[in-house]
PDB file of C-alpha atoms in Angstrom:
ATOM      1  CA  UNK A   1       3.945  -2.711  24.940  1.00 52.00           C
ATOM      2  CA  UNK A   2       3.070  -5.062  21.985  1.00 63.00           C
ATOM      3  CA  UNK A   3      -0.270  -3.170  21.313  1.00 61.00           C
ATOM      4  CA  UNK A   4       1.699   0.180  21.235  1.00 62.00           C
ATOM      5  CA  UNK A   5       4.163  -1.239  18.769  1.00 58.00           C
ATOM      6  CA  UNK A   6       1.383  -2.445  16.498  1.00 58.00           C
ATOM      7  CA  UNK A   7      -0.333   0.928  16.604  1.00 55.00           C
ATOM      8  CA  UNK A   8       2.890   2.571  15.535  1.00 57.00           C
ATOM      9  CA  UNK A   9       3.326   0.134  12.690  1.00 57.00           C
ATOM     10  CA  UNK A  10      -0.229   0.903  11.432  1.00 63.00           C
ATOM     11  CA  UNK A  11       0.181   4.700  11.277  1.00 70.00           C
ATOM     12  CA  UNK A  12      -0.190   6.156   7.806  1.00 72.00           C
ATOM     13  CA  UNK A  13       3.207   6.519   6.200  1.00 77.00           C
ATOM     14  CA  UNK A  14       3.855   9.218   3.673  1.00 81.00           C
ATOM     15  CA  UNK A  15       6.486   6.940   1.990  1.00 80.00           C
ATOM     16  CA  UNK A  16       6.267   3.350   1.002  1.00 82.00           C
ATOM     17  CA  UNK A  17       8.865   1.634   3.247  1.00 81.00           C
ATOM     18  CA  UNK A  18       8.818  -1.688   1.376  1.00 83.00           C
ATOM     19  CA  UNK A  19      11.131  -2.687  -1.454  1.00 82.00           C
ATOM     20  CA  UNK A  20       8.773  -4.353  -4.031  1.00 83.00           C
ATOM     21  CA  UNK A  21       9.183  -2.620  -7.417  1.00 86.00           C
ATOM     22  CA  UNK A  22       5.575  -3.397  -8.537  1.00 86.00           C
ATOM     23  CA  UNK A  23       4.206  -1.735  -5.493  1.00 85.00           C
ATOM     24  CA  UNK A  24       6.498   1.266  -5.946  1.00 86.00           C
ATOM     25  CA  UNK A  25       5.034   1.824  -9.356  1.00 87.00           C
ATOM     26  CA  UNK A  26       1.430   1.333  -8.340  1.00 86.00           C
ATOM     27  CA  UNK A  27       1.821   3.764  -5.401  1.00 85.00           C
ATOM     28  CA  UNK A  28       3.268   6.317  -7.809  1.00 87.00           C
ATOM     29  CA  UNK A  29       0.242   5.938 -10.000  1.00 86.00           C
ATOM     30  CA  UNK A  30      -2.102   6.347  -7.110  1.00 85.00           C
ATOM     31  CA  UNK A  31      -0.282   9.201  -5.416  1.00 85.00           C
ATOM     32  CA  UNK A  32       0.897  11.302  -8.293  1.00 83.00           C
ATOM     33  CA  UNK A  33      -1.538  10.825 -11.158  1.00 78.00           C
ATOM     34  CA  UNK A  34      -4.644  13.157 -11.248  1.00 81.00           C
ATOM     35  CA  UNK A  35      -6.736  11.036 -13.654  1.00 85.00           C
ATOM     36  CA  UNK A  36      -9.336   9.154 -11.529  1.00 87.00           C
ATOM     37  CA  UNK A  37      -9.379   6.264 -13.994  1.00 90.00           C
ATOM     38  CA  UNK A  38      -5.600   5.681 -13.566  1.00 88.00           C
ATOM     39  CA  UNK A  39      -6.060   5.703  -9.805  1.00 86.00           C
ATOM     40  CA  UNK A  40      -8.838   3.161  -9.829  1.00 88.00           C
ATOM     41  CA  UNK A  41      -6.915   0.972 -12.002  1.00 90.00           C
ATOM     42  CA  UNK A  42      -3.888   1.187  -9.935  1.00 88.00           C
ATOM     43  CA  UNK A  43      -5.893   0.347  -6.821  1.00 87.00           C
ATOM     44  CA  UNK A  44      -7.458  -2.676  -8.519  1.00 89.00           C
ATOM     45  CA  UNK A  45      -4.028  -3.944  -9.575  1.00 88.00           C
ATOM     46  CA  UNK A  46      -2.774  -3.274  -6.122  1.00 85.00           C
ATOM     47  CA  UNK A  47      -5.466  -5.470  -4.630  1.00 83.00           C
ATOM     48  CA  UNK A  48      -4.751  -8.309  -7.053  1.00 84.00           C
ATOM     49  CA  UNK A  49      -0.981  -8.084  -6.501  1.00 80.00           C
ATOM     50  CA  UNK A  50      -1.017  -7.973  -2.649  1.00 76.00           C
ATOM     51  CA  UNK A  51      -4.052 -10.288  -2.287  1.00 75.00           C
ATOM     52  CA  UNK A  52      -4.128 -12.600  -5.354  1.00 75.00           C
ATOM     53  CA  UNK A  53      -7.172 -14.946  -5.703  1.00 71.00           C
ATOM     54  CA  UNK A  54      -4.910 -17.971  -5.320  1.00 70.00           C
ATOM     55  CA  UNK A  55      -3.841 -18.603  -1.655  1.00 63.00           C
ATOM     56  CA  UNK A  56      -0.246 -19.575  -2.331  1.00 57.00           C
ATOM     57  CA  UNK A  57       0.407 -17.109  -5.220  1.00 52.00           C
ATOM     58  CA  UNK A  58       1.299 -14.178  -2.918  1.00 59.00           C
ATOM     59  CA  UNK A  59       5.016 -13.797  -2.213  1.00 69.00           C
ATOM     60  CA  UNK A  60       4.479 -10.875   0.094  1.00 74.00           C
ATOM     61  CA  UNK A  61       5.537 -11.190   3.705  1.00 79.00           C
ATOM     62  CA  UNK A  62       3.474  -9.751   6.561  1.00 78.00           C
ATOM     63  CA  UNK A  63       5.896  -6.830   7.008  1.00 82.00           C
ATOM     64  CA  UNK A  64       5.714  -6.053   3.310  1.00 82.00           C
ATOM     65  CA  UNK A  65       1.776  -6.076   3.500  1.00 80.00           C
ATOM     66  CA  UNK A  66       1.996  -3.876   6.497  1.00 80.00           C
ATOM     67  CA  UNK A  67       4.258  -1.348   4.722  1.00 83.00           C
ATOM     68  CA  UNK A  68       1.875  -1.326   1.759  1.00 83.00           C
ATOM     69  CA  UNK A  69      -1.178  -0.867   4.030  1.00 81.00           C
ATOM     70  CA  UNK A  70       0.282   1.989   6.046  1.00 83.00           C
ATOM     71  CA  UNK A  71       1.283   3.883   2.791  1.00 84.00           C
ATOM     72  CA  UNK A  72      -2.119   3.140   1.239  1.00 84.00           C
ATOM     73  CA  UNK A  73      -3.766   4.667   4.458  1.00 83.00           C
ATOM     74  CA  UNK A  74      -1.650   7.816   3.937  1.00 85.00           C
ATOM     75  CA  UNK A  75      -2.631   8.031   0.304  1.00 84.00           C
ATOM     76  CA  UNK A  76      -6.312   7.573   1.180  1.00 84.00           C
ATOM     77  CA  UNK A  77      -6.195  10.316   3.570  1.00 83.00           C
ATOM     78  CA  UNK A  78      -4.208  12.802   1.404  1.00 83.00           C
ATOM     79  CA  UNK A  79      -4.607  11.891  -2.370  1.00 74.00           C
ATOM     80  CA  UNK A  80      -7.922   9.962  -2.869  1.00 70.00           C
TER      81      UNK A  80
END
């Protein structure tokens, strides 16, 4: 049962279900912009925001990271 729930959580999501405003802006840049340079910069910024170099600098909870990852998977399949 737990494995099935985890698989459902990790399915690509067409919408970002989290509520972080920085991530909303970054996903908009990745999903809606056509310029590849803008997309690459947004992906780099996304990485540094969600997984900063400093261990204690990230304020993102596990559910927020999962929401970001599932939407990023969707964008990878459809927009990148």
